[in-house]
PDB file of C-alpha atoms in Angstrom:
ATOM      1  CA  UNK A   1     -61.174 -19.672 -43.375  1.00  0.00           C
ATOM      2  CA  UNK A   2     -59.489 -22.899 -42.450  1.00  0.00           C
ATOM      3  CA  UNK A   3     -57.044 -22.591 -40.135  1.00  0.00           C
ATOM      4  CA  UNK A   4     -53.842 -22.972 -40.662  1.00  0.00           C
ATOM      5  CA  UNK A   5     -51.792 -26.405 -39.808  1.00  0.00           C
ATOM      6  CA  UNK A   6     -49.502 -26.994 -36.830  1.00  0.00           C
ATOM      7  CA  UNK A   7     -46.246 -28.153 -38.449  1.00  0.00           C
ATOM      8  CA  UNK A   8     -45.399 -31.300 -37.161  1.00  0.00           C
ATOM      9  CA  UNK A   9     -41.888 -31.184 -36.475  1.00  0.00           C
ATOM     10  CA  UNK A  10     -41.157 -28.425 -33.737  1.00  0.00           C
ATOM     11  CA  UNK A  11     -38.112 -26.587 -32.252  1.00  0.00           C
ATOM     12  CA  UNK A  12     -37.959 -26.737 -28.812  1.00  0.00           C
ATOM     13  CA  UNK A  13     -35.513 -25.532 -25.637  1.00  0.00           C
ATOM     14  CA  UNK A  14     -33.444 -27.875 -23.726  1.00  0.00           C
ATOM     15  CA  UNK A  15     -32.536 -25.458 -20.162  1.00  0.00           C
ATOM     16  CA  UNK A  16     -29.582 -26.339 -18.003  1.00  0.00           C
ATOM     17  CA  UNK A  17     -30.856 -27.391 -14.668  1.00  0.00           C
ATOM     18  CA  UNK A  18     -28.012 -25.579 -12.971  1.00  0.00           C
ATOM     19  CA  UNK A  19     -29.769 -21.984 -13.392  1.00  0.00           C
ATOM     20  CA  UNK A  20     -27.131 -20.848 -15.720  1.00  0.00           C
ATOM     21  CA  UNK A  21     -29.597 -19.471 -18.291  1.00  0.00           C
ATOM     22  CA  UNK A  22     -27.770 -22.010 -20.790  1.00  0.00           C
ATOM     23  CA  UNK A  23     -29.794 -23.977 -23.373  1.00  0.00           C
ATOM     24  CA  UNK A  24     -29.426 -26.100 -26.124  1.00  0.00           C
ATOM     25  CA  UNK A  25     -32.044 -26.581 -29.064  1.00  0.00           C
ATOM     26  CA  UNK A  26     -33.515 -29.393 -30.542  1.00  0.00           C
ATOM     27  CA  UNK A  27     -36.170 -30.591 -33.184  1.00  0.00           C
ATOM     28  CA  UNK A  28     -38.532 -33.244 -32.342  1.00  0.00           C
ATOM     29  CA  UNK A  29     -41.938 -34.298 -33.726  1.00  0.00           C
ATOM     30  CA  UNK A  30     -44.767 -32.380 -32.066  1.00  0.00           C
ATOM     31  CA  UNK A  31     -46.627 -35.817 -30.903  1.00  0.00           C
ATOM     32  CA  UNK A  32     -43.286 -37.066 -29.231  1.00  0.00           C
ATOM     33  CA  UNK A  33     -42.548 -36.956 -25.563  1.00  0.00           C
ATOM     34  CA  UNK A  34     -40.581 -33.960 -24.272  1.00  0.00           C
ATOM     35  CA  UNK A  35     -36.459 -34.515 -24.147  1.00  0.00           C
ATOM     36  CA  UNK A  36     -34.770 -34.514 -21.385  1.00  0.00           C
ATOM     37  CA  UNK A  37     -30.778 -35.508 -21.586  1.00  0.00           C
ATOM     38  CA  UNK A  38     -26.921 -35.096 -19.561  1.00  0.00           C
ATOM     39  CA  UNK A  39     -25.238 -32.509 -21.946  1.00  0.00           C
ATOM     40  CA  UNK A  40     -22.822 -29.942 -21.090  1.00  0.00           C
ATOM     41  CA  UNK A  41     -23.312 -26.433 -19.343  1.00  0.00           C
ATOM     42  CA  UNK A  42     -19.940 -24.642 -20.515  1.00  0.00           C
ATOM     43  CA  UNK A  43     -20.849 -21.540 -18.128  1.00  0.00           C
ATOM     44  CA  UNK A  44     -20.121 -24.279 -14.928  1.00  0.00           C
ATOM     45  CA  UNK A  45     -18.434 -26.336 -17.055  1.00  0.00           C
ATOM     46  CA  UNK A  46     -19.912 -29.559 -15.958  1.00  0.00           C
ATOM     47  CA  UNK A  47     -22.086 -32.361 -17.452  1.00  0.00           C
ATOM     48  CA  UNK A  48     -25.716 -31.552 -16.108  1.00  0.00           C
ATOM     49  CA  UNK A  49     -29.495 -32.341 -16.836  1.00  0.00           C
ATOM     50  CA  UNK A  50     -30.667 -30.236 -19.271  1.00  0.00           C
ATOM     51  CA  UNK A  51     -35.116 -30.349 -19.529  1.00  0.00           C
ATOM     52  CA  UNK A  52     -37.405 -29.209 -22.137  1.00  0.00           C
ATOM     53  CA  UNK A  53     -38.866 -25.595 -21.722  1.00  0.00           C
ATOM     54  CA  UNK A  54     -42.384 -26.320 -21.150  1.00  0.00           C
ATOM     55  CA  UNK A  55     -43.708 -24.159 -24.398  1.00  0.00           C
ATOM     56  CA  UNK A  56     -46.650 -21.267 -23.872  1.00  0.00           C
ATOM     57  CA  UNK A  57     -49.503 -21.418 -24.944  1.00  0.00           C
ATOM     58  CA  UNK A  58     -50.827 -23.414 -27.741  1.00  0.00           C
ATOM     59  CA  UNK A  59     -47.505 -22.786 -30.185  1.00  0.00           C
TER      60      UNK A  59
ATOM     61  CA  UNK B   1      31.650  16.979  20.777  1.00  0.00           C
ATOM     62  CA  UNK B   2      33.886  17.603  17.795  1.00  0.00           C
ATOM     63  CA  UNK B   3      33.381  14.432  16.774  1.00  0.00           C
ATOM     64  CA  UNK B   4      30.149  14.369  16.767  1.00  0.00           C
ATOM     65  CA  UNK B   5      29.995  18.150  15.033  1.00  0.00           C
ATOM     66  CA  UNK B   6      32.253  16.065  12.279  1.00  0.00           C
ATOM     67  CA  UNK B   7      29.880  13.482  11.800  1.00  0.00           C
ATOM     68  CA  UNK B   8      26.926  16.152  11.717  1.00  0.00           C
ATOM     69  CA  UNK B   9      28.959  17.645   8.860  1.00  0.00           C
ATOM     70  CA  UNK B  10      29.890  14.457   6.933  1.00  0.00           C
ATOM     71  CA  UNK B  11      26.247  13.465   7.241  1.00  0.00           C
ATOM     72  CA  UNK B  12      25.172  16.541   5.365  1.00  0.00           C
ATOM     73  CA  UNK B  13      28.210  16.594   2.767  1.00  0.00           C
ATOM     74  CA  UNK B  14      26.209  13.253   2.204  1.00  0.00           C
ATOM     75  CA  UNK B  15      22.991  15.209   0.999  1.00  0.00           C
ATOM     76  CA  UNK B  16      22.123  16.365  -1.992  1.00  0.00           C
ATOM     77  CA  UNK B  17      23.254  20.038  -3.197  1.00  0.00           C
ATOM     78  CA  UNK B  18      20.065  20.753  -3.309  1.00  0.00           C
ATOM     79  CA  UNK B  19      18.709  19.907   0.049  1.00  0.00           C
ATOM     80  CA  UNK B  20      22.199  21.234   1.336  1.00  0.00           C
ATOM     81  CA  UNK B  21      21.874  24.572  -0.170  1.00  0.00           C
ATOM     82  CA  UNK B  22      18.200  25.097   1.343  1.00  0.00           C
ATOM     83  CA  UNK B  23      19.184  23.873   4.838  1.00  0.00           C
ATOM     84  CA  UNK B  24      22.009  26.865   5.068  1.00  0.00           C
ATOM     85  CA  UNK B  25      19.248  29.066   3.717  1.00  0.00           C
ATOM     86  CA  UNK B  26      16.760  28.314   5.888  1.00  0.00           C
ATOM     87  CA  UNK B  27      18.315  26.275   8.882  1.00  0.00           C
ATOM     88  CA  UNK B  28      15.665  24.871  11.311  1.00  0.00           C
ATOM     89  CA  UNK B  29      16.387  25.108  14.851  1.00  0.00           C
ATOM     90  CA  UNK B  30      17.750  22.035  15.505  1.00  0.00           C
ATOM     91  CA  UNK B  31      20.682  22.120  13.673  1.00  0.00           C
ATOM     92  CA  UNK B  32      22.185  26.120  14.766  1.00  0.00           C
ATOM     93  CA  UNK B  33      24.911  26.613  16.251  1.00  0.00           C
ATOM     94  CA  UNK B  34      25.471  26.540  20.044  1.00  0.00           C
ATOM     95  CA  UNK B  35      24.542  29.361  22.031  1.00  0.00           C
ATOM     96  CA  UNK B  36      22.541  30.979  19.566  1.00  0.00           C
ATOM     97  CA  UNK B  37      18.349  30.506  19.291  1.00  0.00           C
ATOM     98  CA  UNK B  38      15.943  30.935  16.632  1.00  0.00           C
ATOM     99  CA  UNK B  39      15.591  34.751  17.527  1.00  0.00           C
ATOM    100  CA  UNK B  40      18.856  36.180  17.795  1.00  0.00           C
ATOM    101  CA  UNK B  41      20.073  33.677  14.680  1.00  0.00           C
ATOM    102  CA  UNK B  42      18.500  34.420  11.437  1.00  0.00           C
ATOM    103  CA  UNK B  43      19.677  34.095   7.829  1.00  0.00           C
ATOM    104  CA  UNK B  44      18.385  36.948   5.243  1.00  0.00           C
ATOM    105  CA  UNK B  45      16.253  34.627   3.936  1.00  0.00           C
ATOM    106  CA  UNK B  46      14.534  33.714   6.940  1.00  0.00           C
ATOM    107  CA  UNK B  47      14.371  37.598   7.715  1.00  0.00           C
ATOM    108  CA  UNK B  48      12.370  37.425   4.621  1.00  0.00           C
ATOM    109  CA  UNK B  49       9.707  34.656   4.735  1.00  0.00           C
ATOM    110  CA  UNK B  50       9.890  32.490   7.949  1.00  0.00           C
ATOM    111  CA  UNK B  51       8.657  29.560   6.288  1.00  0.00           C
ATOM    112  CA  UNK B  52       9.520  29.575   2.158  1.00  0.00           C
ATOM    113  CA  UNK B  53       6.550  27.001   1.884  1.00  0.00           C
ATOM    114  CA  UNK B  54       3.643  29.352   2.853  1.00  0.00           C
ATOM    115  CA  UNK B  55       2.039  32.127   1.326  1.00  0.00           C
ATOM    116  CA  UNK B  56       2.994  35.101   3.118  1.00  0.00           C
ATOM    117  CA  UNK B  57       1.196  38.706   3.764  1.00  0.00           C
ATOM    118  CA  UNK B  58       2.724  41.874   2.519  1.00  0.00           C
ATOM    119  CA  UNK B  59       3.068  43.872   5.848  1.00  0.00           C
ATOM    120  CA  UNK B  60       1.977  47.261   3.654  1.00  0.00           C
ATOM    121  CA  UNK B  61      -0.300  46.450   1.168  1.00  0.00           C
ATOM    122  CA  UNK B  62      -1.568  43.133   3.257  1.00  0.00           C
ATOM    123  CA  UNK B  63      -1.733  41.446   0.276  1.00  0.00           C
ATOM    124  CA  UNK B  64      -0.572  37.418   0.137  1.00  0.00           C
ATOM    125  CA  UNK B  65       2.092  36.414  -1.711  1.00  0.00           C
ATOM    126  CA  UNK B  66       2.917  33.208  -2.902  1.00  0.00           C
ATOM    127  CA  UNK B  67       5.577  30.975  -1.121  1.00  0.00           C
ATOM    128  CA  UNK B  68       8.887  31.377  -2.462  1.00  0.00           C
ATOM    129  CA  UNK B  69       8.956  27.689  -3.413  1.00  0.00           C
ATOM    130  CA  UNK B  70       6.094  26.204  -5.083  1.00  0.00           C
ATOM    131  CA  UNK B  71       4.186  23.536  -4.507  1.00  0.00           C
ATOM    132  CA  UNK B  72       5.678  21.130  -7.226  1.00  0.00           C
ATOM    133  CA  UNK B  73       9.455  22.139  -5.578  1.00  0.00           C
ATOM    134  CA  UNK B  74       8.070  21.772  -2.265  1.00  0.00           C
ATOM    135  CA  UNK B  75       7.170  17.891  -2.752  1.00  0.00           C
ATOM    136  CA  UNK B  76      10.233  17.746  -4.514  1.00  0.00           C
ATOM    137  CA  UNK B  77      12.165  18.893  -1.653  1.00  0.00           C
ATOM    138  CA  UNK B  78      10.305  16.703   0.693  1.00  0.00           C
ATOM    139  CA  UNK B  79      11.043  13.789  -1.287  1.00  0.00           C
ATOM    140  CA  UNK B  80      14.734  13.941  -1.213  1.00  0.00           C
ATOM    141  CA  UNK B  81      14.781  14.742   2.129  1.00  0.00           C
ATOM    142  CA  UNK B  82      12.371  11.667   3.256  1.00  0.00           C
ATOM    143  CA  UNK B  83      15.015   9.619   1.120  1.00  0.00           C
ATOM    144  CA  UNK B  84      17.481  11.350   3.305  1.00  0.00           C
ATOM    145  CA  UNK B  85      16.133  10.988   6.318  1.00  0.00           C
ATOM    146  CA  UNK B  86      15.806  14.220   7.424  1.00  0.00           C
ATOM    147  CA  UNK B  87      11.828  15.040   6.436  1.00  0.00           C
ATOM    148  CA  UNK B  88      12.037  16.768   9.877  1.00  0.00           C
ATOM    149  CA  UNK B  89      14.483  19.180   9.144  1.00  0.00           C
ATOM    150  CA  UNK B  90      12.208  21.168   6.770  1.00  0.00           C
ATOM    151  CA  UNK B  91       9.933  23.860   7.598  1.00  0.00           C
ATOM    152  CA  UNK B  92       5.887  22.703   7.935  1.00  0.00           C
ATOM    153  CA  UNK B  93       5.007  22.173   4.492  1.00  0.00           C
ATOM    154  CA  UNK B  94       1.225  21.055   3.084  1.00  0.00           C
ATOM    155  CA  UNK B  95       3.191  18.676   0.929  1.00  0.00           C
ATOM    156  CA  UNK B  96       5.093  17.059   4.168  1.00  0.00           C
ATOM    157  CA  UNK B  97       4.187  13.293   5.060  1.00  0.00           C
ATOM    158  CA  UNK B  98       2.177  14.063   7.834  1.00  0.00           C
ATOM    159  CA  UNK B  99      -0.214  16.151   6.150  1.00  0.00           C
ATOM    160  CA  UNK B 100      -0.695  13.495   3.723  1.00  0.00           C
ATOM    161  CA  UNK B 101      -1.267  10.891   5.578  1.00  0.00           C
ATOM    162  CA  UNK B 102      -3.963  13.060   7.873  1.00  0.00           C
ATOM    163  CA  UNK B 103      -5.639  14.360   4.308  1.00  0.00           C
ATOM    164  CA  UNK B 104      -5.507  10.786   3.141  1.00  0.00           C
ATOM    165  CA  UNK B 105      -7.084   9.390   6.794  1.00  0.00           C
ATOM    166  CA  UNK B 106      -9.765  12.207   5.799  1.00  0.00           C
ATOM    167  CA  UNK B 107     -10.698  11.947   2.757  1.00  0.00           C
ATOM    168  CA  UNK B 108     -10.395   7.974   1.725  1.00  0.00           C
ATOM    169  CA  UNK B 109      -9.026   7.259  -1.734  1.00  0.00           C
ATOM    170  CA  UNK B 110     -11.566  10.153  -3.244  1.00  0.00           C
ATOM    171  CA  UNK B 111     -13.080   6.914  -5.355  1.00  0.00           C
ATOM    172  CA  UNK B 112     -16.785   6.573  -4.581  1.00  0.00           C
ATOM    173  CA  UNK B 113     -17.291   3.801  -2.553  1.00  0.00           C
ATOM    174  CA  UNK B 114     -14.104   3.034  -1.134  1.00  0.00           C
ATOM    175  CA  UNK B 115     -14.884   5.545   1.866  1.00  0.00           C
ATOM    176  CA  UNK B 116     -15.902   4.327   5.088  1.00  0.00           C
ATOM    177  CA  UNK B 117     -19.903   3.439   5.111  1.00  0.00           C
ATOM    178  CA  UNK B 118     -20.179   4.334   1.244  1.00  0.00           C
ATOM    179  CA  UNK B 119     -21.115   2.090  -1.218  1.00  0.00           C
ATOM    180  CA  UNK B 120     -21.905   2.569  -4.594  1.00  0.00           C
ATOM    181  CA  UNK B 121     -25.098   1.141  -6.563  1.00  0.00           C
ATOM    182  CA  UNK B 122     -23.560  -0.369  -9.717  1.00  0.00           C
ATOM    183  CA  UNK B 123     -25.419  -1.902 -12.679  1.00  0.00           C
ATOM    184  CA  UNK B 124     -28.577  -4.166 -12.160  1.00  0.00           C
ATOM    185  CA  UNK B 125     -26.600  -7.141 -13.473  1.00  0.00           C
ATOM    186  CA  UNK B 126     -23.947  -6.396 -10.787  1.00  0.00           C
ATOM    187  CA  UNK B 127     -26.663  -5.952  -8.059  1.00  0.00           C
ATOM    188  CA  UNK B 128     -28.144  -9.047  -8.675  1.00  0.00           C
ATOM    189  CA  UNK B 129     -24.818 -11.270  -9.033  1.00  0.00           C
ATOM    190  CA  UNK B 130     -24.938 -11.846  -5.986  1.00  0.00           C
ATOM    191  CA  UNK B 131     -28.710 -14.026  -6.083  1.00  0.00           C
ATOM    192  CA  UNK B 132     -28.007 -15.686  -8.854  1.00  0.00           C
ATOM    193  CA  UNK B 133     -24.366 -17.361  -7.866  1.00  0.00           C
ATOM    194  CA  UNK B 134     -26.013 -18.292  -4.853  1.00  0.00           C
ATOM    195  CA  UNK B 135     -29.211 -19.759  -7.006  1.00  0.00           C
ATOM    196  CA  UNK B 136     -26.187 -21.372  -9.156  1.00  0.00           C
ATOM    197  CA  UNK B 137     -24.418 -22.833  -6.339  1.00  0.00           C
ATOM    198  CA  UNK B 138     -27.852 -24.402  -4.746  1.00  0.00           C
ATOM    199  CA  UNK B 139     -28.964 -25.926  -8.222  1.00  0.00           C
ATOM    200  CA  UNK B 140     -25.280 -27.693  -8.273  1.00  0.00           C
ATOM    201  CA  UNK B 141     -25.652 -28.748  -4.528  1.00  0.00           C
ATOM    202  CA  UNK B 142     -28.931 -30.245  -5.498  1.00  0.00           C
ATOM    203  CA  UNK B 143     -27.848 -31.319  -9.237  1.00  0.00           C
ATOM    204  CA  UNK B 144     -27.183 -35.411  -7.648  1.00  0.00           C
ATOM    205  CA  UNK B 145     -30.151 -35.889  -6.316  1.00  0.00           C
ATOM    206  CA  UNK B 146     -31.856 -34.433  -8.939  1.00  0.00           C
ATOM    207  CA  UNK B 147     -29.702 -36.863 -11.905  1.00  0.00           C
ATOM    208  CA  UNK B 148     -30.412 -39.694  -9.514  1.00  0.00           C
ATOM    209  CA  UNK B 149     -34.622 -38.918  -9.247  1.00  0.00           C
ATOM    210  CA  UNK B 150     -34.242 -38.739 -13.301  1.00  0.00           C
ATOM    211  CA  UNK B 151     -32.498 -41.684 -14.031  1.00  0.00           C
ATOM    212  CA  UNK B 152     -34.697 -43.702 -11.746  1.00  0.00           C
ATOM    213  CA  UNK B 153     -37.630 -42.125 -12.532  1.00  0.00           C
ATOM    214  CA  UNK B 154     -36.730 -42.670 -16.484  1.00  0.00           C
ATOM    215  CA  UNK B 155     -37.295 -40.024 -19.356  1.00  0.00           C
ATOM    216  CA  UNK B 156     -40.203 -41.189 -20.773  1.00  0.00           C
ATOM    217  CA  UNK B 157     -41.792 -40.956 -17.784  1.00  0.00           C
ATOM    218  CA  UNK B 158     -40.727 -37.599 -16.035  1.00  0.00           C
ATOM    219  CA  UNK B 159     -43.275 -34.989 -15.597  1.00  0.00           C
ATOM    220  CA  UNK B 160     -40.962 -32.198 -13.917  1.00  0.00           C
ATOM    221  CA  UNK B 161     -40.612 -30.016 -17.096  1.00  0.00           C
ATOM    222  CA  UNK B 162     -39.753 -25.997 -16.423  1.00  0.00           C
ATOM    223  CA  UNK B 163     -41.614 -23.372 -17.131  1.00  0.00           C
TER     224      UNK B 163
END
């Protein structure tokens, strides 16, 4: 059986740097670079540098 | 002297009836007349029970009795007199200020954990509060630097992605 096929656009995590356990989401195409951007952490309530949650395994 | 007797006797006009009316029943040794001691002077109701506030034993049967006043009029009694000023004019009661202050000195506010070396273990969130403000407070300390590395480094080419 084939398998099936990856979608292309996926959801992915933005986490708050500041180790508040605050994230935002995001779509992006699978083939684009990870996102990384300044947004607001409400628990500090500062502007801070939110990454992308590196994703496990192959999802 | 007289005056002074006066001023003894306007000062306890000045208490309440209550107070007033259990100091003539049970007058403390201080306050008796001249010439007389706690032995030869004795109202009826000290003949009784010595001190109203304890329990006392029945000299036949040897049974205890409860004190003639209880506890609840007791601390009442103790209250107006602190308020009065005279606390020390009562007979030794549990419910007098010093008793409560040793029981208190004792005992702690009987809430676990507020005791002397106690400490209670609270919820695993609560436990671990501690670690992760400080974890918080280092990220933010380091948050700059770490903005700076980003911006100079660029987006499309940082690597530093968490797990």
């Amino acid at each position: 059986m084939a398998k099936k096929a990856k979608t292309r656009i996926i959801n992915v995590r933005l986490l708050s740097m500041a180790m508040t356990g605050y994230f935002y989401t995001f779509t992006r195409p699978r083939t684009a670079l990870p996102m990384s951007m300044i947004k607001y952490d409400p628990i500090i309530r500062r502007r801070v540098l939110f990454l992308e949650q590196k994703r496990k395994g192959n999802k | 002297m007289a005056a002074a007797v006066k001023s003894q006797v306007q000062l306890a006009l000045g208490l309440p009836a209550r107070l007033r009316t259990f100091l003539a029943r049970y007058p403390p040794a201080s306050i008796l007349p001249t010439g007389t001691t706690p032995e030869t002077y004795k109202t009826a109701y000290q003949e009784e029970t010595p001190n109203p506030f304890l329990p006392t034993k029945h000299p036949v049967t040897g049974r205890l009795h409860d004190p003639k006043y209880s506890l609840r009029r007791q601390a009442e009694l103790v209250k107006l007199a602190r308020e009065h000023g005279v606390e020390e004019l009562l007979p030794f009661t549990p419910k007098g200020t010093e008793v409560r202050l040793r029981k208190r000195v004792e005992l702690g506010l009987r809430v676990k954990g507020t005791g002397v070396g106690q400490k209670v273990k609270g919820h695993k969130h609560e436990r671990q509060l501690g670690i992760k403000m400080d974890k918080r407070r280092q990220a933010m300390l380091d948050m700059p630097d770490l903005i700076r590395e980003w911006k100079k480094v660029g987006k499309r080419n940082w690597s530093k992605f968490p797990k």
